[in-house]
Short mmCIF file of N, CA and C in Angstrom, two decimals:
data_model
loop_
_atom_site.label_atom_id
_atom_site.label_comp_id
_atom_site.label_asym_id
_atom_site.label_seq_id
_atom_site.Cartn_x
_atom_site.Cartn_y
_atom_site.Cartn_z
N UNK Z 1 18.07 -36.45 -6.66
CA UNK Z 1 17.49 -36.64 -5.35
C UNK Z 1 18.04 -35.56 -4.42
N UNK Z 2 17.63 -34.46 -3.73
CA UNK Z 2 17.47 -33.64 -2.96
C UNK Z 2 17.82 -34.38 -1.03
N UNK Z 3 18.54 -34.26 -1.00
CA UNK Z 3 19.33 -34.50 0.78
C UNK Z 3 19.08 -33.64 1.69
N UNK Z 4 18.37 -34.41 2.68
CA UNK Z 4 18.64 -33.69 3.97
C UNK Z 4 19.03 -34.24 5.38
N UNK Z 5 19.35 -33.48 5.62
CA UNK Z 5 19.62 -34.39 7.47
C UNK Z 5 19.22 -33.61 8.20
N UNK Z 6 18.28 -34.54 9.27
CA UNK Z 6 17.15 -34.03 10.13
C UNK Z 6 18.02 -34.66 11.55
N UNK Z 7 17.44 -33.79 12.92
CA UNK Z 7 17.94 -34.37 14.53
C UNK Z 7 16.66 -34.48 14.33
N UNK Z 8 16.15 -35.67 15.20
CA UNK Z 8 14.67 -35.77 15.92
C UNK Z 8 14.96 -36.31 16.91
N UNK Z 9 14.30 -35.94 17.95
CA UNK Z 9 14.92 -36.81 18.98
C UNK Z 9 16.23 -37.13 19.69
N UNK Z 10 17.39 -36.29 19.43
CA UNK Z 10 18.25 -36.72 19.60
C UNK Z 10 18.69 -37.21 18.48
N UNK Z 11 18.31 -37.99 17.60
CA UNK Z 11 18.60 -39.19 16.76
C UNK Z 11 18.69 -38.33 15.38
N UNK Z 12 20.11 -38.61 14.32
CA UNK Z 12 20.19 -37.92 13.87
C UNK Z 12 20.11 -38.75 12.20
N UNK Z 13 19.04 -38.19 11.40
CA UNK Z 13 18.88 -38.86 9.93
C UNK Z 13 18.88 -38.21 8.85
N UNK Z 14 19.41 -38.87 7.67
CA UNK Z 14 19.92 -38.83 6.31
C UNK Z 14 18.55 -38.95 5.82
N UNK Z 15 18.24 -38.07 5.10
CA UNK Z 15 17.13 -38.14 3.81
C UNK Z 15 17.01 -37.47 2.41
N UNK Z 16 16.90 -38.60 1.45
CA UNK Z 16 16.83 -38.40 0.62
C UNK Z 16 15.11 -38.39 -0.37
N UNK Z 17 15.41 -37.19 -1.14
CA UNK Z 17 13.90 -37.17 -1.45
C UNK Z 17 13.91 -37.21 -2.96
N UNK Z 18 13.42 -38.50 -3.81
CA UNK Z 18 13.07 -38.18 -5.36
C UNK Z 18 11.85 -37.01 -5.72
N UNK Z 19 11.59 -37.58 -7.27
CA UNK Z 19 10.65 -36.58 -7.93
C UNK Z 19 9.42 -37.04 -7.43
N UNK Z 20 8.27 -36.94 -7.89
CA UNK Z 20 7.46 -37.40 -7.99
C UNK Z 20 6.82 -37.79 -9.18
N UNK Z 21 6.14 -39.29 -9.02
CA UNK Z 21 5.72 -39.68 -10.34
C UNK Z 21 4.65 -39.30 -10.64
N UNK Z 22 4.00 -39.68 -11.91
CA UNK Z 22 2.69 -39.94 -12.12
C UNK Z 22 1.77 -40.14 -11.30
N UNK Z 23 1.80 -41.37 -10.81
CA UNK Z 23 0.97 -41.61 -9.57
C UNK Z 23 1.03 -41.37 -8.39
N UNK Z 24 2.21 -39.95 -8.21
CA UNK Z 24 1.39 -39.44 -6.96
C UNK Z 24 2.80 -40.23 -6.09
N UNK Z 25 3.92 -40.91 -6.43
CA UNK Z 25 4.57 -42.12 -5.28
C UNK Z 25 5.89 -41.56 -5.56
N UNK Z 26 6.70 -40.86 -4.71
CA UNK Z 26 7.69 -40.74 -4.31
C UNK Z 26 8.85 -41.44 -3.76
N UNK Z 27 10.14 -41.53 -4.16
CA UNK Z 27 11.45 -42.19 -3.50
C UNK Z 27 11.42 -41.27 -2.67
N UNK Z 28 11.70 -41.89 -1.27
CA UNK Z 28 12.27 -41.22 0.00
C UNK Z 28 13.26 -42.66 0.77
N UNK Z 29 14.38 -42.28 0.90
CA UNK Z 29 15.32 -42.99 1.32
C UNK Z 29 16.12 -42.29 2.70
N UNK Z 30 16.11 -43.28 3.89
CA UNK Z 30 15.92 -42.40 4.96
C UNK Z 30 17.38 -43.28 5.66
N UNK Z 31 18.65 -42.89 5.98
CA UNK Z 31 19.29 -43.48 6.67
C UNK Z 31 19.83 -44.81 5.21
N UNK Z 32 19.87 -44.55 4.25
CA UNK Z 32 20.46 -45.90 3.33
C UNK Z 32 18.79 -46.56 3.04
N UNK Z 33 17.89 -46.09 3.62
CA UNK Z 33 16.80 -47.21 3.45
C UNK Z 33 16.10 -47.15 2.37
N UNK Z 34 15.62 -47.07 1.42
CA UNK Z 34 14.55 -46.89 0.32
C UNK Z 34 13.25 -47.33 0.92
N UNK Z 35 12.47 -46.13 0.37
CA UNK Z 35 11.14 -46.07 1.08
C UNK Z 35 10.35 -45.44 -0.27
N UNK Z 36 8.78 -46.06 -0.34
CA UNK Z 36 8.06 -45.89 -1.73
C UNK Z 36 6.68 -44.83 -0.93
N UNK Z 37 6.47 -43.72 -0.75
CA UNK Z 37 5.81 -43.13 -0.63
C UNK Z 37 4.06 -42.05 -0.98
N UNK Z 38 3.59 -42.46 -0.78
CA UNK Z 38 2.29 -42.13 -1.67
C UNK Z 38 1.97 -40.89 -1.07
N UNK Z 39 1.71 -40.07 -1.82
CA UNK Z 39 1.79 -38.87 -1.36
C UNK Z 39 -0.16 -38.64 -2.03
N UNK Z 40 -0.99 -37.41 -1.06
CA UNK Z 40 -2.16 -37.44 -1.02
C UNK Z 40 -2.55 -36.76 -2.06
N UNK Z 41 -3.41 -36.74 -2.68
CA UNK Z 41 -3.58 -36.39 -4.26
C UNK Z 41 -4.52 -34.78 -3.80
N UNK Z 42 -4.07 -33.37 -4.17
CA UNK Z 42 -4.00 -32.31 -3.93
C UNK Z 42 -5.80 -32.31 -4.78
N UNK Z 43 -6.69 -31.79 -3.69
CA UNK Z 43 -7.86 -31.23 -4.76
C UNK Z 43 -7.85 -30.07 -5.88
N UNK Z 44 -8.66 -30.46 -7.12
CA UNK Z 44 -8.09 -29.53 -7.88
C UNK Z 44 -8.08 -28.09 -7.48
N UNK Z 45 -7.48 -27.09 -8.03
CA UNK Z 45 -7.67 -25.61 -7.64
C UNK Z 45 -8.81 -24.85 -8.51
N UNK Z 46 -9.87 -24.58 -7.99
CA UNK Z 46 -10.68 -23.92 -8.60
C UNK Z 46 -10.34 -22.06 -8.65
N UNK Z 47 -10.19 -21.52 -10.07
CA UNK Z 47 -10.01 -20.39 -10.18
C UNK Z 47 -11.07 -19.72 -10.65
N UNK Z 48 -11.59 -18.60 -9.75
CA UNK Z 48 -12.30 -17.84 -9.60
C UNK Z 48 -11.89 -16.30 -10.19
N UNK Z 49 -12.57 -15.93 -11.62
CA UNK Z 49 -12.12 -14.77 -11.82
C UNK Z 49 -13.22 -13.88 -11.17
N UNK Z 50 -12.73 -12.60 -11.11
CA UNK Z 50 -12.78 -11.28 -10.39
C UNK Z 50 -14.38 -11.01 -10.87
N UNK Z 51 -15.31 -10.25 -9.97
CA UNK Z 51 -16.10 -9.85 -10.98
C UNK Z 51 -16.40 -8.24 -10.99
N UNK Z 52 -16.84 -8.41 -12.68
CA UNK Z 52 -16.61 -6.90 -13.26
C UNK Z 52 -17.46 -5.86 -12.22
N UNK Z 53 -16.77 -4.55 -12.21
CA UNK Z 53 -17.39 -3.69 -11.50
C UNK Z 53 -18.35 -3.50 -12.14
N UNK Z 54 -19.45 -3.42 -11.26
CA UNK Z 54 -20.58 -2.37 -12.10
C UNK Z 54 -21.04 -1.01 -12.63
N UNK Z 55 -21.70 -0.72 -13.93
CA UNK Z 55 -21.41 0.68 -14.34
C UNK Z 55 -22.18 1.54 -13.48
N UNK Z 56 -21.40 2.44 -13.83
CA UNK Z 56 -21.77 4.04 -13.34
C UNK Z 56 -23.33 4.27 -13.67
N UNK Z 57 -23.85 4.62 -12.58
CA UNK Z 57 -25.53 5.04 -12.37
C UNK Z 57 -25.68 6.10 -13.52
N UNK Z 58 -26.94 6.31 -14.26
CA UNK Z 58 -27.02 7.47 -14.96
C UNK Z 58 -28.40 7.72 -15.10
N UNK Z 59 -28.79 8.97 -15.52
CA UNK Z 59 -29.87 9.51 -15.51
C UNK Z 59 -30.91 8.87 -16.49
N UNK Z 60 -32.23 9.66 -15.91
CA UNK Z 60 -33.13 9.34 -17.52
C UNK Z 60 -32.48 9.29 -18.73
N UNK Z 61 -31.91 11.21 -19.11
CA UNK Z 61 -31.26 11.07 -19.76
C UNK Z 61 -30.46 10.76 -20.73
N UNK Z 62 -29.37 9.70 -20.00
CA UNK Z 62 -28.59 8.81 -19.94
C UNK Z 62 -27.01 9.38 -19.58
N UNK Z 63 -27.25 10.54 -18.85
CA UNK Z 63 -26.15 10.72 -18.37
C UNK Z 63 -25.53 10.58 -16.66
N UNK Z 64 -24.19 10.04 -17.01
CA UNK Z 64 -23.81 9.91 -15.90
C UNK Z 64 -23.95 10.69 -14.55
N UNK Z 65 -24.07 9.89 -13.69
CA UNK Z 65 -24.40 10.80 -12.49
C UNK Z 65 -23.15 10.66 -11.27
N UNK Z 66 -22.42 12.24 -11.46
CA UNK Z 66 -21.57 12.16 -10.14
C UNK Z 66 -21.63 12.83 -9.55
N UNK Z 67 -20.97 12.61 -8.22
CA UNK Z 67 -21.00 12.85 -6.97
C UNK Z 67 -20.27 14.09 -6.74
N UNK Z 68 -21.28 14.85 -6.58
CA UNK Z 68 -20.48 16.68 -6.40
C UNK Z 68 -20.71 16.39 -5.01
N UNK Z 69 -19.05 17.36 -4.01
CA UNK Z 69 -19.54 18.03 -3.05
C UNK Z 69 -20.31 18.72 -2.98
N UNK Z 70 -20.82 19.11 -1.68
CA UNK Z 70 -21.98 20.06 -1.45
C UNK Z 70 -20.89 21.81 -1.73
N UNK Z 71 -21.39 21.99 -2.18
CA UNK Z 71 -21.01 24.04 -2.03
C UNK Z 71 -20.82 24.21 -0.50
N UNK Z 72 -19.73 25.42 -0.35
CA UNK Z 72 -19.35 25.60 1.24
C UNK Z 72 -20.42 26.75 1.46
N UNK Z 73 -20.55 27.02 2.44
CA UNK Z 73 -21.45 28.29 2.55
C UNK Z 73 -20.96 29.07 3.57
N UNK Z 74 -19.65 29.96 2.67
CA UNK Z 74 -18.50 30.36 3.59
C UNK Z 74 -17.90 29.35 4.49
N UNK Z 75 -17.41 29.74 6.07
CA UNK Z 75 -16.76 28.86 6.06
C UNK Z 75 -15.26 29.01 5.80
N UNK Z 76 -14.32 28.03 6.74
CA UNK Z 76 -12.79 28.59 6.32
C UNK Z 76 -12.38 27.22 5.78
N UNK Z 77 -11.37 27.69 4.24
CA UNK Z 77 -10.45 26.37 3.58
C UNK Z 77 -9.58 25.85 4.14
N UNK Z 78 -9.42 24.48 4.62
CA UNK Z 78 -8.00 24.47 5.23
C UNK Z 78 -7.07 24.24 3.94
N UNK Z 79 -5.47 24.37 3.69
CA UNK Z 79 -4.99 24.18 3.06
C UNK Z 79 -4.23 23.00 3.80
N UNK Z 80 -4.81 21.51 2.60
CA UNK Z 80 -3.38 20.56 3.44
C UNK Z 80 -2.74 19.91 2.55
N UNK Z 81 -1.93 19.39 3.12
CA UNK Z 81 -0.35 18.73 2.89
C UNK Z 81 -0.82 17.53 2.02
N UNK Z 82 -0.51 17.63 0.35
CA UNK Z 82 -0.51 16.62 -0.36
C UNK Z 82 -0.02 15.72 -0.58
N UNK Z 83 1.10 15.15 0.01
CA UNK Z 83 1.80 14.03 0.38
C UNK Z 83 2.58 14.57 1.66
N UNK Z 84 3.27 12.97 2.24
CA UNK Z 84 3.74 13.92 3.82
C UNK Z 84 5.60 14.04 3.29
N UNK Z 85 5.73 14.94 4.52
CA UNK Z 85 7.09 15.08 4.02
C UNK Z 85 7.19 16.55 5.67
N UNK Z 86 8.22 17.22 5.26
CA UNK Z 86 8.80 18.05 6.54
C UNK Z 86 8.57 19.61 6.10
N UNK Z 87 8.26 20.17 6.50
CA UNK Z 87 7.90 21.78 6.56
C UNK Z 87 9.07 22.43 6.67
N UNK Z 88 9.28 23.18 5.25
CA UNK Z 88 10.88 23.96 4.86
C UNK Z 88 10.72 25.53 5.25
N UNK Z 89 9.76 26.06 5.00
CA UNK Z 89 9.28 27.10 5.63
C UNK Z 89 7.61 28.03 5.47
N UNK Z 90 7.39 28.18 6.03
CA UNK Z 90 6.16 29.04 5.97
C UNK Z 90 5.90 30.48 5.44
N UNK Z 91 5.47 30.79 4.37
CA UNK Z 91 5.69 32.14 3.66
C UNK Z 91 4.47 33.21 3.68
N UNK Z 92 3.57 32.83 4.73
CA UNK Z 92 2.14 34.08 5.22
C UNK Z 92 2.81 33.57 6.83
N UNK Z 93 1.85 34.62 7.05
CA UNK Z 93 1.69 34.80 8.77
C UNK Z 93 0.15 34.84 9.10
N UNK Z 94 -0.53 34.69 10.10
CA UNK Z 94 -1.99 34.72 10.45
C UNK Z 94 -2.22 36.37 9.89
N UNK Z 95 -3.15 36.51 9.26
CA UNK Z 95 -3.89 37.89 8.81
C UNK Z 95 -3.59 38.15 7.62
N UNK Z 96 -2.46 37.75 7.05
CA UNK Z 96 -1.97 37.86 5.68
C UNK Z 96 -3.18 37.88 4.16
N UNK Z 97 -3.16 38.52 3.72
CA UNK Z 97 -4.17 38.27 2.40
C UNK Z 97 -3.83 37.33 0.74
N UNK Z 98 -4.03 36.32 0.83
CA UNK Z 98 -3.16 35.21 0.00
C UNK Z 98 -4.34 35.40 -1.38
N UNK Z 99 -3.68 35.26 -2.20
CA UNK Z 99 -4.38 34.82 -4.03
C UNK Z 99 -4.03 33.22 -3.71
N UNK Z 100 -4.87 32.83 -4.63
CA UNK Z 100 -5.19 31.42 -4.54
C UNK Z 100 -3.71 30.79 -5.49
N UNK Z 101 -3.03 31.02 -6.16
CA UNK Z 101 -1.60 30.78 -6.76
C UNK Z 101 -0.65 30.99 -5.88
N UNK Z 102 -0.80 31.46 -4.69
CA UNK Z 102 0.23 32.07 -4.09
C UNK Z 102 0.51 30.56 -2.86
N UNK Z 103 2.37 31.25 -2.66
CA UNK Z 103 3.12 29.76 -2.49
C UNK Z 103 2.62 30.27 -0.67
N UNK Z 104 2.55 29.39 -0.22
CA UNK Z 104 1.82 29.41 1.35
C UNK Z 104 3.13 28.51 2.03
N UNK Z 105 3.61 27.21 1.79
CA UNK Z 105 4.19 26.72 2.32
C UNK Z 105 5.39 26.01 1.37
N UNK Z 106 6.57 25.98 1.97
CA UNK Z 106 7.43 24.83 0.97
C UNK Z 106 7.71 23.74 1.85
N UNK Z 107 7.31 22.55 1.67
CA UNK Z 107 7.19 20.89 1.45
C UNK Z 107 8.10 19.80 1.32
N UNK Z 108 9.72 19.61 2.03
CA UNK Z 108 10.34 18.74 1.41
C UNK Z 108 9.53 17.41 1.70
N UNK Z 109 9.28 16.33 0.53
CA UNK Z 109 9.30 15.22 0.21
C UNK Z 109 9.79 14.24 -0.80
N UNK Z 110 10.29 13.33 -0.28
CA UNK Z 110 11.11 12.50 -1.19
C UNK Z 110 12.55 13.31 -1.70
N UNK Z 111 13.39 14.27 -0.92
CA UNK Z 111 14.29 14.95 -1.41
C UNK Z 111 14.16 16.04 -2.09
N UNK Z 112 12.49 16.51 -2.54
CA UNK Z 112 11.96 17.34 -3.27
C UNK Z 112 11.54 18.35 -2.57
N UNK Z 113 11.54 20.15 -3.30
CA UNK Z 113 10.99 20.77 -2.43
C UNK Z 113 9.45 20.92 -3.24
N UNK Z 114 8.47 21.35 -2.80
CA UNK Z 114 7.27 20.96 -3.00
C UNK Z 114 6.46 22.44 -2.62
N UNK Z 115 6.08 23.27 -3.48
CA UNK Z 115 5.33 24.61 -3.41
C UNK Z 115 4.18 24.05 -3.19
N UNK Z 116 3.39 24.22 -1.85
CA UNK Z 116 2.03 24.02 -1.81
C UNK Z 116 1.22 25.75 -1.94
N UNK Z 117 0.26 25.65 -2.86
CA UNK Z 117 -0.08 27.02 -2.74
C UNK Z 117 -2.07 27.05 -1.67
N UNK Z 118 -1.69 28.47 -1.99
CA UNK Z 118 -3.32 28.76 -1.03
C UNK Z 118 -4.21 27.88 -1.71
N UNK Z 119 -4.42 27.78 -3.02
CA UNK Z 119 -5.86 27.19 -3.49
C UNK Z 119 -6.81 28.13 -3.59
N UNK Z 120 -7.34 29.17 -2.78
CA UNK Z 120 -8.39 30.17 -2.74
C UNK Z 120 -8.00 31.30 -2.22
N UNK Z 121 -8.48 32.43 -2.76
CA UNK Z 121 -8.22 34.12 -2.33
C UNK Z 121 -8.83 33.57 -0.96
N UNK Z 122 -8.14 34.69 -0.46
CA UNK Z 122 -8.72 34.82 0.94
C UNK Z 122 -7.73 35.62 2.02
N UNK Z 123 -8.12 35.20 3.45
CA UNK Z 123 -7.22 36.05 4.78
C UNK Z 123 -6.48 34.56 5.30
N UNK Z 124 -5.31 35.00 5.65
CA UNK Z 124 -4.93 33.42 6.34
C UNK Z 124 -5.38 33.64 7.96
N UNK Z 125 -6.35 33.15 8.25
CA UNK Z 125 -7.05 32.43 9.57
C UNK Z 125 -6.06 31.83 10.68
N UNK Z 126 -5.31 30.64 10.28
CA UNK Z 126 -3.95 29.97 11.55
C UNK Z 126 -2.90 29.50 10.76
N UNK Z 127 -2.47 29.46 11.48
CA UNK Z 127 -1.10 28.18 10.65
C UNK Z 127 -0.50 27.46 11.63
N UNK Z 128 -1.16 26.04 11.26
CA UNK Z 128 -1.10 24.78 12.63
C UNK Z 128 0.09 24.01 12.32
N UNK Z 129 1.37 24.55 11.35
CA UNK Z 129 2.38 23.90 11.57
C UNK Z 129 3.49 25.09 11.99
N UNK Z 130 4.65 24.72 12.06
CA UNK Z 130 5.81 25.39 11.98
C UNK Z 130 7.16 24.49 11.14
N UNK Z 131 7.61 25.21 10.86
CA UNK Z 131 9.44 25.43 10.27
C UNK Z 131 9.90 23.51 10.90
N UNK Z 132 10.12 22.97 9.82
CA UNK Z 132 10.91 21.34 10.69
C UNK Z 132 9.82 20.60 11.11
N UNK Z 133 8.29 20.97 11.03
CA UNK Z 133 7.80 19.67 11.58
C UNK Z 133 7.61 18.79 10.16
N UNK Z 134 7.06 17.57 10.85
CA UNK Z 134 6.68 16.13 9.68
C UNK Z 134 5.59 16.51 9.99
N UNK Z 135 4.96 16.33 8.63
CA UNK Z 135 3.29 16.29 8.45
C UNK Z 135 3.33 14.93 7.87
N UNK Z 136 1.95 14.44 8.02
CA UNK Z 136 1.64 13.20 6.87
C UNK Z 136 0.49 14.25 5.80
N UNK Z 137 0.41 12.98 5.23
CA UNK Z 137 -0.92 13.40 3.83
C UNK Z 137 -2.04 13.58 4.26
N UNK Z 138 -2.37 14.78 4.24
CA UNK Z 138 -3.86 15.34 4.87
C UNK Z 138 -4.13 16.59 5.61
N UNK Z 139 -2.79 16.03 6.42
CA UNK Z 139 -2.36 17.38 7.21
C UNK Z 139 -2.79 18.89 7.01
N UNK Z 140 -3.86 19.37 7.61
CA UNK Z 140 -4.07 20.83 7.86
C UNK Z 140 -2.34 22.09 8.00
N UNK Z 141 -2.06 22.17 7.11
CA UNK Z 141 -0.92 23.16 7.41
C UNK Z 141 -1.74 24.55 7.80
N UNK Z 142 -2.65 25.14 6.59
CA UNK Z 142 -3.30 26.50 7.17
C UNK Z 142 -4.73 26.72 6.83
N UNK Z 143 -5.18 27.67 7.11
CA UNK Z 143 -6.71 27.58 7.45
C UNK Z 143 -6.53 29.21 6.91
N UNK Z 144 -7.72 29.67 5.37
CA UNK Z 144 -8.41 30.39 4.99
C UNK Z 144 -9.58 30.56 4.91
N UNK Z 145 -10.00 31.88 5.11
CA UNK Z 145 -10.93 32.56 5.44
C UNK Z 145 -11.39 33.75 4.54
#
């Protein structure tokens, strides 16, 4: 039997709580008193499984059909920040001519330093961070052209 002591009121009581039986009727003994308790019978739980996603659209064919971006038509890349973390330093300057391998920014996150590169040949256009700031995930660090 499980004890507690409750204030209500000012008034301060001893309770004791049994198991519960079969039928649902509990010992509760309140202050020395024994008390037979019926406790309300819980509706069952109906479990509802998940339902399956539906498949992937596909052609006459029968091939799958996905979702390409549209082609840029020129237009400047921004390069951004793949997870967030703090800006260790910046390695182009605006006008600079970057290869798409080439390290543009270093990234600490999670204690890690983190080479983000250009992604695409090109001219570097801006660079909307500096040295020590926090970016989050998404973050525009620089803009090619």
């Amino acid at each position: 039997m499980k004890e507690y002591k409750y204030k209500i009121n000012g008034n301060d009581y001893k309770v004791g709580i049994g198991d519960v039986d079969d039928n649902n009727i509990v010992q509760v003994e309140v202050n020395g008193v024994p008390y037979k308790v019926e406790l309300e019978k819980a509706a069952p739980v109906k479990v509802v499984s998940a339902p399956r996603p539906s498949a992937a659209p596909r052609t006459e064919s029968g091939e799958k059909v996905i979702a390409k971006p549209a082609a840029s038509t020129g237009g400047a890349y921004a390069v951004k920040a793949p997870l967030p973390g703090v800006v260790l330093s910046i390695n182009v300057k605006v006008g600079d001519t970057v290869k798409a391998a080439d390290t543009v920014v270093m990234l600490e996150a999670m204690k890690m330093e983190n080479a983000i590169h250009a992604g695409k040949d090109g001219k570097v256009a801006s660079v909307t961070v500096n040295n020590g700031d926090s970016v989050l995930e998404g973050a525009v660090l620089i803009t090619i052209e």
